[in-house]
Structures are given as C-alpha cells and as structure tokens.
PDB file of C-alpha atoms in Angstrom:
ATOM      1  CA  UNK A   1      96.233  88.719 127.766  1.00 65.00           C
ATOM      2  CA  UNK A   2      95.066  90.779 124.601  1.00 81.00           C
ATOM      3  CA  UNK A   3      92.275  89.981 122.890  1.00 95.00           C
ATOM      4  CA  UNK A   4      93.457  91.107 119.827  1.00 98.00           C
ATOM      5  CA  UNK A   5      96.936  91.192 118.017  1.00 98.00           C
ATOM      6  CA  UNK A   6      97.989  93.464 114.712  1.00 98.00           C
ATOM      7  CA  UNK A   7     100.548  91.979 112.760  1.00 98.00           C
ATOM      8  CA  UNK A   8     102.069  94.109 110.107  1.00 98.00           C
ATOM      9  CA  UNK A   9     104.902  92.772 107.345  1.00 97.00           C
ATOM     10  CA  UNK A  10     106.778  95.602 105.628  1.00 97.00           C
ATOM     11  CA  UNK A  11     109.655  96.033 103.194  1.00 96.00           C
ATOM     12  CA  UNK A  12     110.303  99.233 102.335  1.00 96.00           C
ATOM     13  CA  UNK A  13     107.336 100.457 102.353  1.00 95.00           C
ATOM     14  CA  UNK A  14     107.928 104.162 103.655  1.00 95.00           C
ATOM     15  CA  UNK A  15     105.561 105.665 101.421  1.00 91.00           C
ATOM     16  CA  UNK A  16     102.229 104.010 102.423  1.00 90.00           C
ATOM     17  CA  UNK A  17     103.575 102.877 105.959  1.00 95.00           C
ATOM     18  CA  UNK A  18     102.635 105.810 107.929  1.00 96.00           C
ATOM     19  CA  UNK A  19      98.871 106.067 107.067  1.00 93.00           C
ATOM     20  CA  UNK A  20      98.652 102.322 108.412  1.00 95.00           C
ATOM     21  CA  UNK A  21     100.026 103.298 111.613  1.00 97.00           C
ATOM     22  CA  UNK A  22      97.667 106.195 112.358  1.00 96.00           C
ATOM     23  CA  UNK A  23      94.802 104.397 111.138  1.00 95.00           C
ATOM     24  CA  UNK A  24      95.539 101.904 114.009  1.00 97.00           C
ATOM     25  CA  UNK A  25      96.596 104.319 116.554  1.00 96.00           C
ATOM     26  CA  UNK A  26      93.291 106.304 116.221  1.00 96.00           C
ATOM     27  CA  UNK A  27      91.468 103.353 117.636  1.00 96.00           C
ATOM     28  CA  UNK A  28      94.351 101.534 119.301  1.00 96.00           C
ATOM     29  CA  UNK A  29      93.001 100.909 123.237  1.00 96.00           C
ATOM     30  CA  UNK A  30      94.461  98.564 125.842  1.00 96.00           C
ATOM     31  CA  UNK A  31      93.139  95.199 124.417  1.00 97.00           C
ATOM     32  CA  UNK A  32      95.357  95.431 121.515  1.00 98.00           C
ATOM     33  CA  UNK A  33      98.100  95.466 120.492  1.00 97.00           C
ATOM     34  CA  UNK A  34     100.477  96.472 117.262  1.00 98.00           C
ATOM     35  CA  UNK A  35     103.407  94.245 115.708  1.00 98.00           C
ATOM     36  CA  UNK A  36     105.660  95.288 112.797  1.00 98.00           C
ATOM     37  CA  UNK A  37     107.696  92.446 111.386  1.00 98.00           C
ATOM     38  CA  UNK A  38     110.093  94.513 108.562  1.00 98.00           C
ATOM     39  CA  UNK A  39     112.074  92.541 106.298  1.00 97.00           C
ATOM     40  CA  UNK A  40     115.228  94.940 106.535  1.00 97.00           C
ATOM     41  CA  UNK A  41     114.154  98.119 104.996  1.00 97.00           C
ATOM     42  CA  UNK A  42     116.385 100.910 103.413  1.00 95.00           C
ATOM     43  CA  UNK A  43     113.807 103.925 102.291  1.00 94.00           C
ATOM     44  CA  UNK A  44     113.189 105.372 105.816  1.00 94.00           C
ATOM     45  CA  UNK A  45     110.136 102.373 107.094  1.00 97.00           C
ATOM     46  CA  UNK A  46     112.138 101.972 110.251  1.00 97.00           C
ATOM     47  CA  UNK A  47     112.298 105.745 110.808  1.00 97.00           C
ATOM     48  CA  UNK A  48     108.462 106.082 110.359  1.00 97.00           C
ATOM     49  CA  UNK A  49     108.086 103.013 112.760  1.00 97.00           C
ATOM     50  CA  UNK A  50     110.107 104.759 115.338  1.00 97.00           C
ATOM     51  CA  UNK A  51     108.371 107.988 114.927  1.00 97.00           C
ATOM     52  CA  UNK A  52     105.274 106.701 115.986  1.00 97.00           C
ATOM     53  CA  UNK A  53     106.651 104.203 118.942  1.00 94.00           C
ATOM     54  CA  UNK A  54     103.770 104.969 121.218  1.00 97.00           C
ATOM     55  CA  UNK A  55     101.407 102.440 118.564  1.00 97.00           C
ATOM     56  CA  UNK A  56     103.852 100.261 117.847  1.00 98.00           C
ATOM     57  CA  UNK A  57     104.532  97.218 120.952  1.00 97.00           C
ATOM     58  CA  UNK A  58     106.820  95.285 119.149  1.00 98.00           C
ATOM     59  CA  UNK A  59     108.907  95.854 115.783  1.00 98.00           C
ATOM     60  CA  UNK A  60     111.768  93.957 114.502  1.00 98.00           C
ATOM     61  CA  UNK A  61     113.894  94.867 111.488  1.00 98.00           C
ATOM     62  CA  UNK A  62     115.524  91.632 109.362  1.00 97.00           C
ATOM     63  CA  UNK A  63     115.852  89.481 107.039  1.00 95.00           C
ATOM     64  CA  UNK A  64     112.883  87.159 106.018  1.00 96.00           C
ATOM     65  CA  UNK A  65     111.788  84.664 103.043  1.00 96.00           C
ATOM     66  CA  UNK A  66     108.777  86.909 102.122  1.00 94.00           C
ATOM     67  CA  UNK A  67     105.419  88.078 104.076  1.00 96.00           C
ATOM     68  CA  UNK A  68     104.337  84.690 105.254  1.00 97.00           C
ATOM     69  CA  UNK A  69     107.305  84.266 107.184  1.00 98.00           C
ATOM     70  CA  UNK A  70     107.301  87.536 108.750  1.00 98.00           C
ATOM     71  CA  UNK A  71     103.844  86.271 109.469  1.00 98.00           C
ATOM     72  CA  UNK A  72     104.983  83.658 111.207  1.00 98.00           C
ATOM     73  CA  UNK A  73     107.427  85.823 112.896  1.00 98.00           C
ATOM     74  CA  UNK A  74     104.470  88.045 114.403  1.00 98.00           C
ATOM     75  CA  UNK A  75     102.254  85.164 115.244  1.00 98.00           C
ATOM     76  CA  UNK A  76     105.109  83.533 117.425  1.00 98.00           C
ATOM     77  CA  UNK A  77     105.453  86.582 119.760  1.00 98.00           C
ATOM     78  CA  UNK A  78     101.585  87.993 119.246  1.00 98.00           C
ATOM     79  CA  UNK A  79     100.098  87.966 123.095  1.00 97.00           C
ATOM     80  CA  UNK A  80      96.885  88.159 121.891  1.00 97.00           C
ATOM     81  CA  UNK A  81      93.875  85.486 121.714  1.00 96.00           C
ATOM     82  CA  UNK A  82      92.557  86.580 118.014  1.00 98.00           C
ATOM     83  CA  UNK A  83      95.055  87.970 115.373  1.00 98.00           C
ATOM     84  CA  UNK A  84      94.973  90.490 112.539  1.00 98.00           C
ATOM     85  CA  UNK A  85      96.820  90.675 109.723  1.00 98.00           C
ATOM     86  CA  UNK A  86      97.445  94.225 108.091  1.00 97.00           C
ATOM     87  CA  UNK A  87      99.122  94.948 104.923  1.00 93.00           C
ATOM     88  CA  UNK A  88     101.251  98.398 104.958  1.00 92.00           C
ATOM     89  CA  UNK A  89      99.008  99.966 102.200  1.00 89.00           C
ATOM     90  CA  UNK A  90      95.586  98.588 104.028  1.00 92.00           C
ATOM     91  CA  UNK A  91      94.122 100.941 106.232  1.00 91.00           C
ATOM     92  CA  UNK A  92      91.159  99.999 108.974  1.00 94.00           C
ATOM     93  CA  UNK A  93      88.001 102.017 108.936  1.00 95.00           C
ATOM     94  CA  UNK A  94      86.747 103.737 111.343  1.00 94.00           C
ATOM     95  CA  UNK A  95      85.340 101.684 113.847  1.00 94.00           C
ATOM     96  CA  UNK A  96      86.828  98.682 112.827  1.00 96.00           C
ATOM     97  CA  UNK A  97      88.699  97.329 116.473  1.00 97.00           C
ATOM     98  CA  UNK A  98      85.415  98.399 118.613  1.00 96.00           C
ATOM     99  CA  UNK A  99      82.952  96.708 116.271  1.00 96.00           C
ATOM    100  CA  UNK A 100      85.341  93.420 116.613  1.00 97.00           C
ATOM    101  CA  UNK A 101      86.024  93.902 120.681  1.00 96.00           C
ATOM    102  CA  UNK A 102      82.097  94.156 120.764  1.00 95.00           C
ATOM    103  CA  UNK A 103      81.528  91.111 119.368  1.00 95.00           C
ATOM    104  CA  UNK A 104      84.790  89.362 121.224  1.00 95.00           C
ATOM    105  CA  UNK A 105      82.936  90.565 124.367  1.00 92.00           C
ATOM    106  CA  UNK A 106      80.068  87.815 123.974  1.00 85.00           C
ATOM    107  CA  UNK A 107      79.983  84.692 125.331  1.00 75.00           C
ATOM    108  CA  UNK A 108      80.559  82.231 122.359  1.00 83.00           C
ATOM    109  CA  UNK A 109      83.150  84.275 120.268  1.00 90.00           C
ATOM    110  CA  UNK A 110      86.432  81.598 121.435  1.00 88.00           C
ATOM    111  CA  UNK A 111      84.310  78.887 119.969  1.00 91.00           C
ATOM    112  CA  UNK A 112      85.076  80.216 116.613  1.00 97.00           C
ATOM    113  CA  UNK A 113      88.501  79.929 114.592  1.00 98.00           C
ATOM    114  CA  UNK A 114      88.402  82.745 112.004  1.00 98.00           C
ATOM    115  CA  UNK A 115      86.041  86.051 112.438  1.00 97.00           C
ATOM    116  CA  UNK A 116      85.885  87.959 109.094  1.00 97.00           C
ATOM    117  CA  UNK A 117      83.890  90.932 107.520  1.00 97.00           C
ATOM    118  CA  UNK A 118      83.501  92.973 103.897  1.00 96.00           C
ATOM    119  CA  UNK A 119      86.541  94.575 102.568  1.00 96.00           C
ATOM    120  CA  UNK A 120      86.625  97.854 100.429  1.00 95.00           C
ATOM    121  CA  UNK A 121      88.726  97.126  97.561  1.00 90.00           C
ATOM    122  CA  UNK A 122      89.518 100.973  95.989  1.00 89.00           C
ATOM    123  CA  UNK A 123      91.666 102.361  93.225  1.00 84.00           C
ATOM    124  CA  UNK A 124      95.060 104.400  93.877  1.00 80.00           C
ATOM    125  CA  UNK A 125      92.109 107.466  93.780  1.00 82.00           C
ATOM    126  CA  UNK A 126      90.561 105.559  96.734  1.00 83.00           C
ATOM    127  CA  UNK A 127      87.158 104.816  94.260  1.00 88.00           C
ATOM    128  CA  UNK A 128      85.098 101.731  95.587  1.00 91.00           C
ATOM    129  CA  UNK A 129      85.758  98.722  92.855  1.00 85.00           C
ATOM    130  CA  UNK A 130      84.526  96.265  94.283  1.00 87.00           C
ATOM    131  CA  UNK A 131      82.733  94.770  98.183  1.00 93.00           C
ATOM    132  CA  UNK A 132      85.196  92.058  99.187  1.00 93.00           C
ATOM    133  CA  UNK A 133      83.898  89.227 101.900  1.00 94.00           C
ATOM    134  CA  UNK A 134      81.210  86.405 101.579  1.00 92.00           C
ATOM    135  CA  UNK A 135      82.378  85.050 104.637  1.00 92.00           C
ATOM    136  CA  UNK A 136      84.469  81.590 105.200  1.00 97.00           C
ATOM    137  CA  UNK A 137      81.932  78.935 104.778  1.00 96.00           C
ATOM    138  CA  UNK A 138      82.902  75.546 103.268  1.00 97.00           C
ATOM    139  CA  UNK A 139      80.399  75.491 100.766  1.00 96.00           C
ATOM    140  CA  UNK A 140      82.024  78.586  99.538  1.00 96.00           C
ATOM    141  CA  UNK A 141      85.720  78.299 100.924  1.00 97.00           C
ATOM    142  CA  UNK A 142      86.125  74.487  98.999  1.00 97.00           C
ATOM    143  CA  UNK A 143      85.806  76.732  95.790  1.00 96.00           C
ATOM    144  CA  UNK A 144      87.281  79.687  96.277  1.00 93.00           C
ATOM    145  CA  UNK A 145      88.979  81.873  99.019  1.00 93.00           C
ATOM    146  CA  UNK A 146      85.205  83.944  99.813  1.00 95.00           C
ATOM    147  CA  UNK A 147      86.916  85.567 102.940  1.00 95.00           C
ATOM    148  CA  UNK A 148      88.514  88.619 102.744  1.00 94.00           C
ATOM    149  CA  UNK A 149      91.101  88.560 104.640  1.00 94.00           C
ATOM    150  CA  UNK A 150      92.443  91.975 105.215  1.00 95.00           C
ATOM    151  CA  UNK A 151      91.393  92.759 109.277  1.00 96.00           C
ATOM    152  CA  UNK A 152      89.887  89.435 109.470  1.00 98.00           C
ATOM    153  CA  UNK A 153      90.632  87.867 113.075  1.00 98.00           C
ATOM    154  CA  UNK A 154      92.505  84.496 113.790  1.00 98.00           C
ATOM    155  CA  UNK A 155      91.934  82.580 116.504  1.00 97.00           C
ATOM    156  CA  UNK A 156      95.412  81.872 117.696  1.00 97.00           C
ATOM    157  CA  UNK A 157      95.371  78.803 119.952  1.00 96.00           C
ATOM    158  CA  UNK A 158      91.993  76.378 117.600  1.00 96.00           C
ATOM    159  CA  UNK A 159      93.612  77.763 114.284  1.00 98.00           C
ATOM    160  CA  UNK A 160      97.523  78.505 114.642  1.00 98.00           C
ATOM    161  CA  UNK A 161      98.262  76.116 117.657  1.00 97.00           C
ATOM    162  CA  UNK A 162      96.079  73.173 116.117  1.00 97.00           C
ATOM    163  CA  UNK A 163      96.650  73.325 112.021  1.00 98.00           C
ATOM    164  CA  UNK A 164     100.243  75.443 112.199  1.00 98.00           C
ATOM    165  CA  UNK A 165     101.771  78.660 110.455  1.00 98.00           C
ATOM    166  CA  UNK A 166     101.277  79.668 107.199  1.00 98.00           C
ATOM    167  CA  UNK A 167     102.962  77.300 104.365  1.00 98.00           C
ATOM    168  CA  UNK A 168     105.950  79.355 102.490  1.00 97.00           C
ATOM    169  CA  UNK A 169     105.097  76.896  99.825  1.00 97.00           C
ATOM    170  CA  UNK A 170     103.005  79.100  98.640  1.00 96.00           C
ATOM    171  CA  UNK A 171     103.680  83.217  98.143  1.00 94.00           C
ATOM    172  CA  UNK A 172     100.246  84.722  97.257  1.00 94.00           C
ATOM    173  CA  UNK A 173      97.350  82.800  98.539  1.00 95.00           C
ATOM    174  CA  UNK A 174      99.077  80.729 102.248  1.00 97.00           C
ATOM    175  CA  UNK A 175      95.962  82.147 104.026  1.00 96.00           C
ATOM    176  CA  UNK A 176      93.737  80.102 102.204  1.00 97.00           C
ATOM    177  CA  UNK A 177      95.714  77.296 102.004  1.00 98.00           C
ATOM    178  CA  UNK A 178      95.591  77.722 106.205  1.00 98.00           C
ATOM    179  CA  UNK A 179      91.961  78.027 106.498  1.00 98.00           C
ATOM    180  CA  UNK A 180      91.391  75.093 104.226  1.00 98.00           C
ATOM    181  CA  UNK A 181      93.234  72.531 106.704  1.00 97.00           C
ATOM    182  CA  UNK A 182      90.092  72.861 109.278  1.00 96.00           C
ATOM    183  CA  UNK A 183      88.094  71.948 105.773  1.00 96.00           C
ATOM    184  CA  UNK A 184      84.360  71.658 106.411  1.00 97.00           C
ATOM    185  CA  UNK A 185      85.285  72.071 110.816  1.00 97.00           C
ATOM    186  CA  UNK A 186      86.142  75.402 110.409  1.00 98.00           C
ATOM    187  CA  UNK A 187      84.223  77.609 113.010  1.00 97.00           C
ATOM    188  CA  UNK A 188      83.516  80.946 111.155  1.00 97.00           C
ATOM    189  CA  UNK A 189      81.745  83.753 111.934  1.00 97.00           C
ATOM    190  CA  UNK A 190      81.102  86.129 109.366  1.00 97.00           C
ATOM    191  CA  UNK A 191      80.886  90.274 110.823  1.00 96.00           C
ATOM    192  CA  UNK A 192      78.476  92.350 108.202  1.00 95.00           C
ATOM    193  CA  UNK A 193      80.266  95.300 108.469  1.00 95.00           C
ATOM    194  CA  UNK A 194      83.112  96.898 106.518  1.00 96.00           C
ATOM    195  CA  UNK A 195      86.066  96.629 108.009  1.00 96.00           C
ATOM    196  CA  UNK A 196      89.257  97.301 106.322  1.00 96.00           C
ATOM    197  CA  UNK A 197      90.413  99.174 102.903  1.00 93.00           C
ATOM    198  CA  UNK A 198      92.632  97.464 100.480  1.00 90.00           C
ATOM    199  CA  UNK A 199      94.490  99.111  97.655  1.00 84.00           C
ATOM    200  CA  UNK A 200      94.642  97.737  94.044  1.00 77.00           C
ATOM    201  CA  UNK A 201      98.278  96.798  93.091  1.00 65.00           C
ATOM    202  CA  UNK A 202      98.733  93.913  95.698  1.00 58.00           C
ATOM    203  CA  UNK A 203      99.061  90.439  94.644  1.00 57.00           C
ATOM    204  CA  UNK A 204      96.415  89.338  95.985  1.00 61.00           C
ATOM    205  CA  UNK A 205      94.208  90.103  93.190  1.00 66.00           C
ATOM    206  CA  UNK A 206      96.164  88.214  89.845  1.00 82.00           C
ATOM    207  CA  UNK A 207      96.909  85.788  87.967  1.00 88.00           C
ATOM    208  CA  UNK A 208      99.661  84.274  90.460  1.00 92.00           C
ATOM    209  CA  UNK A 209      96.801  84.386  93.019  1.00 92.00           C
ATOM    210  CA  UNK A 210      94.280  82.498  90.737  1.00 94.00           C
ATOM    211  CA  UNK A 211      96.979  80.052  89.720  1.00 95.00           C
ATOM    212  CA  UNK A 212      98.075  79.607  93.298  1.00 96.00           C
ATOM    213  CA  UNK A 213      94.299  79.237  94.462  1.00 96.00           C
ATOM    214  CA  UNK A 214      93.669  76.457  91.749  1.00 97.00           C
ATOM    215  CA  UNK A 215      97.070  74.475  93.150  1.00 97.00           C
ATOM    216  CA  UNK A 216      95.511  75.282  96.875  1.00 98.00           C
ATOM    217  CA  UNK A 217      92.582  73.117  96.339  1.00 98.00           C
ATOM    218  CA  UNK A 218      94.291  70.382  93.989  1.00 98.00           C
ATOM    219  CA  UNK A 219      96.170  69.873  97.275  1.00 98.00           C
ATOM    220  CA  UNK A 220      93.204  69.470  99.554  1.00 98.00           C
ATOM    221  CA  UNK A 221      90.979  67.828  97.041  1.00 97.00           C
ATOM    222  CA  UNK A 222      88.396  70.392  97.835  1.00 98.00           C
ATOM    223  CA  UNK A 223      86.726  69.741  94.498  1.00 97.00           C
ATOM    224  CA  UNK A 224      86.799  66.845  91.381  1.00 98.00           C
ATOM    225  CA  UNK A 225      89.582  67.387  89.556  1.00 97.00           C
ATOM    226  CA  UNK A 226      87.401  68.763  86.329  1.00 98.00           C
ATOM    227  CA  UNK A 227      85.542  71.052  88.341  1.00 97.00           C
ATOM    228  CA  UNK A 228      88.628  72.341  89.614  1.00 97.00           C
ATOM    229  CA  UNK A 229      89.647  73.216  85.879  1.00 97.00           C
ATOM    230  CA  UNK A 230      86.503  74.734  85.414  1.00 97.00           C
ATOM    231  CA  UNK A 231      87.117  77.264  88.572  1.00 96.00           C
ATOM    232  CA  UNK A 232      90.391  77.980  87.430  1.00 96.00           C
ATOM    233  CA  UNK A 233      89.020  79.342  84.039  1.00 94.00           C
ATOM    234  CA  UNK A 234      86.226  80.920  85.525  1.00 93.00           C
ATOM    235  CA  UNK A 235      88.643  83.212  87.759  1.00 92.00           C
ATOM    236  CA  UNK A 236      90.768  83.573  84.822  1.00 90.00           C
ATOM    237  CA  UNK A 237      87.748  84.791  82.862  1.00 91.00           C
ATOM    238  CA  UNK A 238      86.336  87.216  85.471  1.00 85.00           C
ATOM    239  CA  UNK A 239      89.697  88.604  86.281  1.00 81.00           C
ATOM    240  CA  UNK A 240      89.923  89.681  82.497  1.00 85.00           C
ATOM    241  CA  UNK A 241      86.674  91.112  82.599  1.00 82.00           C
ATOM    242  CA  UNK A 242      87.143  93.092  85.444  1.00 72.00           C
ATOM    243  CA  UNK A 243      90.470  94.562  84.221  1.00 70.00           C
ATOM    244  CA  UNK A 244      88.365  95.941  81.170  1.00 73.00           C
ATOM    245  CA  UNK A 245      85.253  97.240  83.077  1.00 67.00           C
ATOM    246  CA  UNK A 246      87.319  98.856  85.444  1.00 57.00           C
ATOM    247  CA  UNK A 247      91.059  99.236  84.521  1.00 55.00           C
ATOM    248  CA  UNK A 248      93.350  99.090  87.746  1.00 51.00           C
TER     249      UNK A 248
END
C-alpha cells in the first residue's frame, strides 16, 4: 500500500499544469503516488499529462460537476493510506514528500485524521503575501478554516471512510465543511514547516469563500448565531484590507 496519494483536478489548465508535475516528480519515490482527475480538457492538459507519464499512475480525462467531484473521483481509486490534494497552479517545495514520509514513519502518525503545515501564498511574481496554516484545531477550526490545505494529508480510511467525500453542496470551501464533521474529535497534527506554494487568483481566497465559510458553520452550529455574523464581517473586513495593502 502507499502511504501517500496526490490527487490533482484540472480543466484546461495547460499553462500552469506542467510545473505541478515536475515539482512532484522531483521528489516522487515509491511510497507515492500521482493521480490526475481532468474534467475534459481542450488546450493541450492531456498532452502535457502524457508527456510526463513516468509521474503520473493514474489519469482520467471526463466530464465532472466541478473540483470536488473530481476529488471524489481521485479519492475512490487513491491506494494510498494519507491523501494530498494539489491544485494545477500549486507547486510543492522542496522537501515537502520526505519531510511528510518522515513523520508518517513514526509510530503514532495513523492515529491522526488530517496532517497539515504553513502554506506560501505568493503573487503571479511569486512575492511572499502572506504564511498560510495555524493548524486544524477546534478552537480555531469552529471559527474559521485555520488549515491550509494545499499539501495537507488526509487520512483516508478515520476521515474519508468514516465522515464521507467532499459535499458538492458547496464549490469553494467543501474541505472545511469535511473537516468540520469530526468537530472537536478531529485528530490533527500540525507539521511546522512550509510545505506547498499557492498562487493568488484561486477561489479560495474571496468573497464566495468567506460567504461559503459563514454558511459552513451555520450548518454545523460551530458558533452562536451572532457571533457567526460577527466572523463573517470580520473576514469581509480583512479581505478588503488586504486587497489594499497588497493588491492581488
């Protein structure tokens, strides 16, 4: 069995596709493995995929309702015990897999659900803007989504197999929404290392995402309704601010 399983959804995403891959393949080793769900690309994706078939284990090419059920799709076939999700314009650091196979190698790392680290969230210059990752604790987690979840691991048989897939009621922020069905059981382990470099320009970072986040935890009941109100204007707030400091 792996220990550890990539999953990547694309969508025509030829032009940032490529870097992915080698990022991966540099530190690729026997213990992991790389999965491609595309959505049915048209701009050449499927011809980068195939040019670099030695990283890739498994790709598929169709149809899906957006990148939480191509998700899905990769978590259903994934062989390995802890699972990665990638975006196509995220790239792992250097480092990255043996830091997390280090730590997979001691004794008490399947008693955890979710393994996370620090994120480098960078302009389209690749500037630092901002240190993602706080870790997933529920002191944190019942307010906002502190992980980061770019190259953060999954434990695929506590987490997947006991809570499900990821909702596609929900098209931004379903990885929180997953996390916060363990609530305050949640096994975390937080890594304090940087891990994986994310690109501004995803969706992950708006107002859909703080809208989505505030719904997430009206759901769960995470918080009193109020205070919930009062998070949602607080993101809203410090979003603005941080588009003005640092235009993206």
């Amino acid at each position: 069995m792996k220990k550890i399983s990539i999953v990547t959804a694309t969508y025509n995403a030829a032009s940032r596709l490529e870097s992915l891959i080698l990022s991966v393949g540099a530190q690729k080793t026997e213990e992991v493995e790389f999965i491609i769900i595309d959505g049915g690309s048209t701009d050449g994706t499927i011809d980068i995929i195939k040019r670099h078939n030695v990283y890739v284990d498994y790709w598929v090419s169709e149809r899906d309702k957006g990148i939480y059920d191509a998700w899905n799709k990769g978590i259903a076939v994934a062989k390995g015990q802890w699972i990665m999700f990638l975006g196509a314009d995220d790239s792992l650091l250097p480092d990255a897999l043996s830091n997390f196979l280090e730590f997979l190698s001691s004794e008490n790392s399947s008693s955890y659900d979710y393994i996370s680290a620090h994120n480098h969230f960078v302009n389209s210059e690749g500037a630092l803007l901002k240190l993602l990752g706080e870790g997933a604790e529920w002191k944190l987690m019942r307010r906002m989504n502190s992980a980061a979840h770019v190259g953060s691991l999954h434990n695929k048989q506590t987490l997947f197999e006991t809570v499900g897939y990821y909702s596609l009621d929900y098209k931004i922020c379903a990885d929180y929404e997953l996390l916060l069905r363990k609530g305050p059981n949640l096994r975390s382990y937080f890594l304090p290392k940087v891990i994986a470099r994310m690109e501004v320009g995803g969706m992950s970072f708006s107002l859909k995402a703080i809208k989505e986040t505030y719904r997430i935890r009206k759901q769960h009941k995470t918080v009193p309704t109020l205070f919930n109100m009062f998070l949602f204007f607080r993101d809203y707030m410090g979003y603005t601010l941080f588009k003005l400091r640092k235009p993206i």
